[in-house]
Amino acid sequence: MLTERQLLILQVIIDDFIQTARPVGSRALSKKNSIPYSAATIRNEMADLEDMGYLEKTHLSSGRIPSEQGYRYYVDHMISPVTKFNQDMNVIKNFINDGFFEFEQLVQMSAEVLSELTNYTSIILGPELFETKLKQLQIITLSPNSAVAILVTNTGYVEHRSFSVPAEINPADLEKMVNILNDRLQGVPIVRLPEMFHSEITDLMKAYIHDFDKSYDYLKAAFLQEQPVKLYIGGKSNLLRQPEFNDVDKIRAFYTMIENENEMAHLLKGTSGGIKVTIGHENKADAIKDFSLITASYQLGGDQMGTIALLGPTRMEYRKVITLLDVLSNEMTDALYLWYKNTD
Amino acid sequence: MLTERQLLILQVIIDDFIQTARPVGSRALSKKNSIPYSAATIRNEMADLEDMGYLEKTHLSSGRIPSEQGYRYYVDHMISPVTKFNQDMNVIKNFINDGFFEFEQLVQMSAEVLSELTNYTSIILGPELFETKLKQLQIITLSPNSAVAILVTNTGYVEHRSFSVPAEINPADLEKMVNILNDRLQGVPIVRLPEMFHSEITDLMKAYIHDFDKSYDYLKAAFLQEQPVKLYIGGKSNLLRQPEFNDVDKIRAFYTMIENENEMAHLLKGTSGGIKVTIGHENKADAIKDFSLITASYQLGGDQMGTIALLGPTRMEYRKVITLLDVLSNEMTDALYLWYKNTD
DNA sequence: TTTAGCACTCAAGAGCCTCGAGTGCTAACA
DNA sequence: TGTTAGCACTCGAGGCTCTTGAGTGCTAAA
């Protein structure tokens, strides 16, 4: 268990290091008003904190920096609710309540605002279709040999895809099929669409449609092809301003990782509700063992919808980031609730 | 005018420097089989080429590197049609002819393939709606207070936007209006939509629709709000592998620029048909005075549609890039032609 | 228990040296 | 007259060494 004094010293060291990115030494600490002990005393405490694993040295005679365990303790026990960031919180609230016009836009702007306020990189994983339901399917013929397929969910999500129609397929047939599908599939959860397509519908349609198999394959491809995950990343270049990024190799590693959308999406997925902080080696992905990731989710009526995250150096302004993420995810959840309430 | 020998030497120097990124000296040159002159002779020629502005030194006693003027000459006079990149060309042809399913996907994949083949950063400016025509407008009511608006063009481009419907607006009215608009506006060029909305349609509808003004404003916002430009950037981290990027400040500058989508779009716009090479200071934007930009456009039946570009260091493999861009833009134009032919 | 004092450590930066790749110029050669 | 060999000179890069300053641990005194 840490003593009062150790707590104080640990906290001040971490706060200071987060600000300056430089190892903090006993003498500098002893000069602060908040710390009424001599350098020697502080040295003793620091040595103890190091033994306990909360601090580290960068080399034998350097000042101390927080270890990952130190950050962990800091995040778990030392982040009292702060009103210090009121101004930033208002920025978020205002921009959300400004009224948004489109869901994707809201998400994208959130990412930008967030990384601007924090100077870290923000990542937003778009809504999962998991719990949404089909509102409408539609096929629009553009020419004898091309068409565009549109799928709309009850949450207003629109997917579309244009494709060419081979000569042997009759566009009119396609439209007929889509009409039938529309009647029968409305309200079906998107995830169940593939099986419904297959099991329930085909019998009915076979009777009506000439050359059914080919047309069916076509529709299936048009509507059910898997969509890539939606990932918005804001402020990629922000991190370059952090002093830990003075090393070209680190930059390379960072950008190589961040451009791998699949890996990023994988990283964010599976974070359930609430705010979660992952520090350094706690991260599964090797590429961000030097980073901390803070995730929060925004929701629509209890079903998790998406994830907001901030990625920064382990030396991160945890307080600020946690506060802001909390506000943002609540505001988004509220906004989405208002937005979609009464949706079937 | 350059002599035979000067031409040879200039070309070899540029080729060599493009490969190695190191200043090339007279002695190294004289050892090459293709150059049967002694180091001293070469030194004399190099001095002349420097006087003429085609070469530079990095410091008083360094080897020579091409000047921007040198690259310009190289690009204008020394790039004979090359079959050397047959293999890469085939990669492009194959992937395009693999059959694509969606326009946006094609564009995005092109960007990726291109930057993979070249190791530079590729930028693709999405199609302009300029010449496309309206195929269909649609409004889908999700709930009493939200709806999604969808706009489809004759080229299969789909734009959509969800928005909330204030209590005082009757969704049935909206649908009625959209039906009327659909009848009257089909085939109208997208750019003319705003004026058509205003001038031709309002009189007709005022008669039919209760509380017309509000509903009208709403529809207008839903369908006519300006869309941001579509910009795909592929292989952003590729350039980090180039030796000229060993400087953190340069990296910062590069990423800051590349994330500014508007500026990038502006840079690519206004490049008419054909392939255009802009070297170093020939670029308007300060941020890429160190880079070269090679642009090509892909077309649909003569109307310019979009721009493909590659951004790299001035020390760029111009031959390869030009060859590949040429192939890609032709292939895309062909593919789009097949795709959209017979479209109204 | 706290503090002062002292010997010790290390990173970072400045200064210096060496090495190698390059140049320009001059004089000799074909 | 064009080409080449030779020589003195230049400069960047990398390796050494030294100094400085911020820091530590340990011991002994208050």
CSV table of N, CA and C in Angstrom, one decimal, chain A residues 252, chain B residues 11-24 56 58 64-72 74-75 79 118-121 238-246 250 277-281 283 288-294 310-321:
chain,number,residue,atom,x,y,z
A,252,ARG,N,7.5,5.5,-39.1
A,252,ARG,CA,7.2,4.5,-40.1
A,252,ARG,C,6.3,3.4,-39.5
B,11,GLN,N,21.9,11.4,-69.0
B,11,GLN,CA,20.9,10.3,-68.8
B,11,GLN,C,21.4,9.3,-67.8
B,12,VAL,N,22.7,8.9,-67.9
B,12,VAL,CA,23.2,7.9,-67.0
B,12,VAL,C,23.2,8.5,-65.6
B,13,ILE,N,23.6,9.7,-65.4
B,13,ILE,CA,23.6,10.3,-64.1
B,13,ILE,C,22.2,10.3,-63.5
B,14,ILE,N,21.2,10.7,-64.3
B,14,ILE,CA,19.8,10.8,-63.7
B,14,ILE,C,19.4,9.4,-63.4
B,15,ASP,N,19.6,8.4,-64.3
B,15,ASP,CA,19.1,7.1,-64.0
B,15,ASP,C,19.8,6.5,-62.7
B,16,ASP,N,21.1,6.8,-62.6
B,16,ASP,CA,21.8,6.3,-61.5
B,16,ASP,C,21.2,7.0,-60.2
B,17,PHE,N,21.1,8.2,-60.3
B,17,PHE,CA,20.6,9.0,-59.0
B,17,PHE,C,19.2,8.5,-58.7
B,18,ILE,N,18.4,8.3,-59.6
B,18,ILE,CA,17.0,7.8,-59.3
B,18,ILE,C,17.1,6.5,-58.6
B,19,GLN,N,18.0,5.7,-59.0
B,19,GLN,CA,18.2,4.4,-58.3
B,19,GLN,C,18.7,4.5,-56.9
B,20,THR,N,19.8,5.2,-56.8
B,20,THR,CA,20.6,5.1,-55.6
B,20,THR,C,20.3,6.3,-54.6
B,21,ALA,N,19.8,7.4,-55.1
B,21,ALA,CA,19.6,8.6,-54.3
B,21,ALA,C,21.0,9.2,-53.8
B,22,ARG,N,22.1,8.8,-54.4
B,22,ARG,CA,23.4,9.4,-54.0
B,22,ARG,C,23.9,10.2,-55.1
B,23,PRO,N,24.6,11.3,-54.8
B,23,PRO,CA,25.3,12.0,-55.8
B,23,PRO,C,26.2,11.1,-56.6
B,24,VAL,N,26.3,11.3,-57.9
B,24,VAL,CA,27.1,10.4,-58.7
B,24,VAL,C,28.4,11.2,-59.2
B,56,GLU,N,23.5,19.7,-60.6
B,56,GLU,CA,23.9,20.5,-59.4
B,56,GLU,C,24.9,19.7,-58.5
B,58,THR,N,25.7,19.0,-54.3
B,58,THR,CA,25.1,19.3,-53.0
B,58,THR,C,26.1,20.1,-52.2
B,64,ARG,N,27.5,14.9,-58.7
B,64,ARG,CA,26.4,15.7,-59.2
B,64,ARG,C,25.1,15.0,-59.0
B,65,ILE,N,24.1,15.8,-58.8
B,65,ILE,CA,22.7,15.3,-58.8
B,65,ILE,C,21.9,16.1,-59.9
B,66,PRO,N,20.9,15.6,-60.4
B,66,PRO,CA,20.1,16.3,-61.4
B,66,PRO,C,19.4,17.6,-60.8
B,67,SER,N,19.4,18.6,-61.5
B,67,SER,CA,18.6,19.8,-61.1
B,67,SER,C,17.1,19.6,-61.5
B,68,GLU,N,16.2,20.4,-61.1
B,68,GLU,CA,14.9,20.3,-61.6
B,68,GLU,C,14.8,20.4,-63.1
B,69,GLN,N,15.6,21.3,-63.6
B,69,GLN,CA,15.7,21.5,-65.0
B,69,GLN,C,16.2,20.2,-65.7
B,70,GLY,N,17.1,19.6,-65.0
B,70,GLY,CA,17.6,18.3,-65.5
B,70,GLY,C,16.5,17.3,-65.6
B,71,TYR,N,15.8,17.2,-64.6
B,71,TYR,CA,14.6,16.2,-64.6
B,71,TYR,C,13.7,16.6,-65.7
B,72,ARG,N,13.4,17.9,-65.8
B,72,ARG,CA,12.5,18.3,-66.9
B,72,ARG,C,13.0,17.9,-68.2
B,74,TYR,N,15.0,15.4,-68.9
B,74,TYR,CA,14.9,14.0,-68.9
B,74,TYR,C,13.5,13.5,-69.2
B,75,VAL,N,12.5,14.1,-68.6
B,75,VAL,CA,11.1,13.7,-68.8
B,75,VAL,C,10.7,14.1,-70.2
B,79,ILE,N,12.6,10.0,-72.3
B,79,ILE,CA,11.7,8.8,-71.9
B,79,ILE,C,11.1,8.2,-73.1
B,118,THR,N,4.6,1.1,-57.5
B,118,THR,CA,5.6,2.2,-57.6
B,118,THR,C,6.3,2.5,-56.3
B,119,ASN,N,5.6,2.2,-55.2
B,119,ASN,CA,6.2,2.7,-53.9
B,119,ASN,C,6.1,4.2,-53.7
B,120,TYR,N,5.2,4.8,-54.4
B,120,TYR,CA,4.9,6.2,-54.1
B,120,TYR,C,3.5,6.3,-53.6
B,121,THR,N,3.1,7.5,-53.3
B,121,THR,CA,1.8,7.7,-52.8
B,121,THR,C,0.8,8.0,-54.0
B,238,ASN,N,4.2,4.7,-48.0
B,238,ASN,CA,5.2,4.3,-48.9
B,238,ASN,C,6.4,5.3,-48.9
B,239,LEU,N,6.1,6.5,-49.0
B,239,LEU,CA,7.1,7.5,-49.2
B,239,LEU,C,8.1,7.5,-48.0
B,240,LEU,N,7.6,7.0,-46.8
B,240,LEU,CA,8.5,7.0,-45.7
B,240,LEU,C,9.7,6.1,-46.0
B,241,ARG,N,9.6,5.2,-46.9
B,241,ARG,CA,10.7,4.3,-47.2
B,241,ARG,C,11.8,5.0,-48.1
B,242,GLN,N,11.4,6.1,-48.7
B,242,GLN,CA,12.4,6.8,-49.5
B,242,GLN,C,13.4,7.5,-48.7
B,243,PRO,N,14.7,7.4,-49.1
B,243,PRO,CA,15.7,8.0,-48.3
B,243,PRO,C,15.6,9.5,-48.0
B,244,GLU,N,14.9,10.2,-49.0
B,244,GLU,CA,14.8,11.6,-48.7
B,244,GLU,C,13.9,11.9,-47.5
B,245,PHE,N,13.3,10.9,-47.0
B,245,PHE,CA,12.4,11.1,-45.9
B,245,PHE,C,13.0,10.7,-44.5
B,246,ASN,N,14.3,10.9,-44.4
B,246,ASN,CA,14.9,10.6,-43.2
B,246,ASN,C,14.9,11.8,-42.2
B,250,LYS,N,10.5,16.9,-42.6
B,250,LYS,CA,9.9,16.7,-43.9
B,250,LYS,C,8.7,15.8,-43.8
B,277,VAL,N,3.4,16.1,-66.0
B,277,VAL,CA,4.5,15.9,-64.9
B,277,VAL,C,4.8,17.3,-64.4
B,278,THR,N,4.7,17.4,-63.1
B,278,THR,CA,5.1,18.7,-62.5
B,278,THR,C,6.2,18.4,-61.5
B,279,ILE,N,7.3,19.1,-61.7
B,279,ILE,CA,8.5,18.7,-61.0
B,279,ILE,C,8.9,19.8,-60.0
B,280,GLY,N,9.0,19.5,-58.7
B,280,GLY,CA,9.5,20.4,-57.7
B,280,GLY,C,8.8,21.7,-57.7
B,281,HIS,N,9.6,22.8,-57.9
B,281,HIS,CA,9.0,24.1,-57.8
B,281,HIS,C,8.0,24.4,-58.9
B,283,ASN,N,5.4,23.0,-59.0
B,283,ASN,CA,4.1,22.9,-58.3
B,283,ASN,C,3.7,24.2,-57.7
B,288,ILE,N,4.6,21.1,-51.6
B,288,ILE,CA,5.2,20.0,-52.4
B,288,ILE,C,6.3,20.5,-53.3
B,289,LYS,N,6.9,21.5,-53.0
B,289,LYS,CA,8.0,22.0,-53.8
B,289,LYS,C,9.2,21.0,-53.8
B,290,ASP,N,9.2,20.1,-52.9
B,290,ASP,CA,10.2,19.1,-52.9
B,290,ASP,C,9.8,17.8,-53.7
B,291,PHE,N,8.6,17.8,-54.2
B,291,PHE,CA,8.0,16.6,-54.7
B,291,PHE,C,7.7,16.7,-56.2
B,292,SER,N,7.5,15.6,-56.8
B,292,SER,CA,7.0,15.7,-58.2
B,292,SER,C,5.6,15.0,-58.2
B,293,LEU,N,4.8,15.5,-59.0
B,293,LEU,CA,3.4,15.0,-59.1
B,293,LEU,C,3.2,14.7,-60.6
B,294,ILE,N,2.7,13.5,-60.8
B,294,ILE,CA,2.4,13.1,-62.1
B,294,ILE,C,0.9,12.7,-62.2
B,310,LEU,N,0.3,10.4,-59.0
B,310,LEU,CA,1.3,9.8,-58.1
B,310,LEU,C,2.2,10.9,-57.6
B,311,LEU,N,2.4,10.8,-56.3
B,311,LEU,CA,3.2,11.9,-55.7
B,311,LEU,C,4.5,11.2,-55.1
B,312,GLY,N,5.6,11.7,-55.5
B,312,GLY,CA,6.8,11.1,-55.0
B,312,GLY,C,7.9,12.2,-54.9
B,313,PRO,N,9.1,11.8,-54.5
B,313,PRO,CA,10.2,12.8,-54.5
B,313,PRO,C,10.5,13.2,-55.9
B,314,THR,N,11.2,14.3,-56.0
B,314,THR,CA,11.6,14.7,-57.4
B,314,THR,C,12.4,13.6,-58.0
B,315,ARG,N,13.2,13.0,-57.2
B,315,ARG,CA,13.9,11.8,-57.7
B,315,ARG,C,13.0,10.6,-57.8
B,316,MET,N,12.2,10.7,-58.9
B,316,MET,CA,11.2,9.7,-59.0
B,316,MET,C,11.5,8.8,-60.2
B,317,GLU,N,10.9,7.6,-60.2
B,317,GLU,CA,11.1,6.8,-61.4
B,317,GLU,C,10.1,7.2,-62.5
B,318,TYR,N,10.5,8.3,-63.1
B,318,TYR,CA,9.5,8.9,-64.1
B,318,TYR,C,9.1,7.9,-65.2
B,319,ARG,N,10.1,7.2,-65.7
B,319,ARG,CA,9.7,6.3,-66.8
B,319,ARG,C,8.6,5.3,-66.3
B,320,LYS,N,8.9,4.7,-65.2
B,320,LYS,CA,8.0,3.7,-64.8
B,320,LYS,C,6.6,4.3,-64.5
B,321,VAL,N,6.6,5.4,-63.8
B,321,VAL,CA,5.4,6.0,-63.3
B,321,VAL,C,4.5,6.4,-64.5
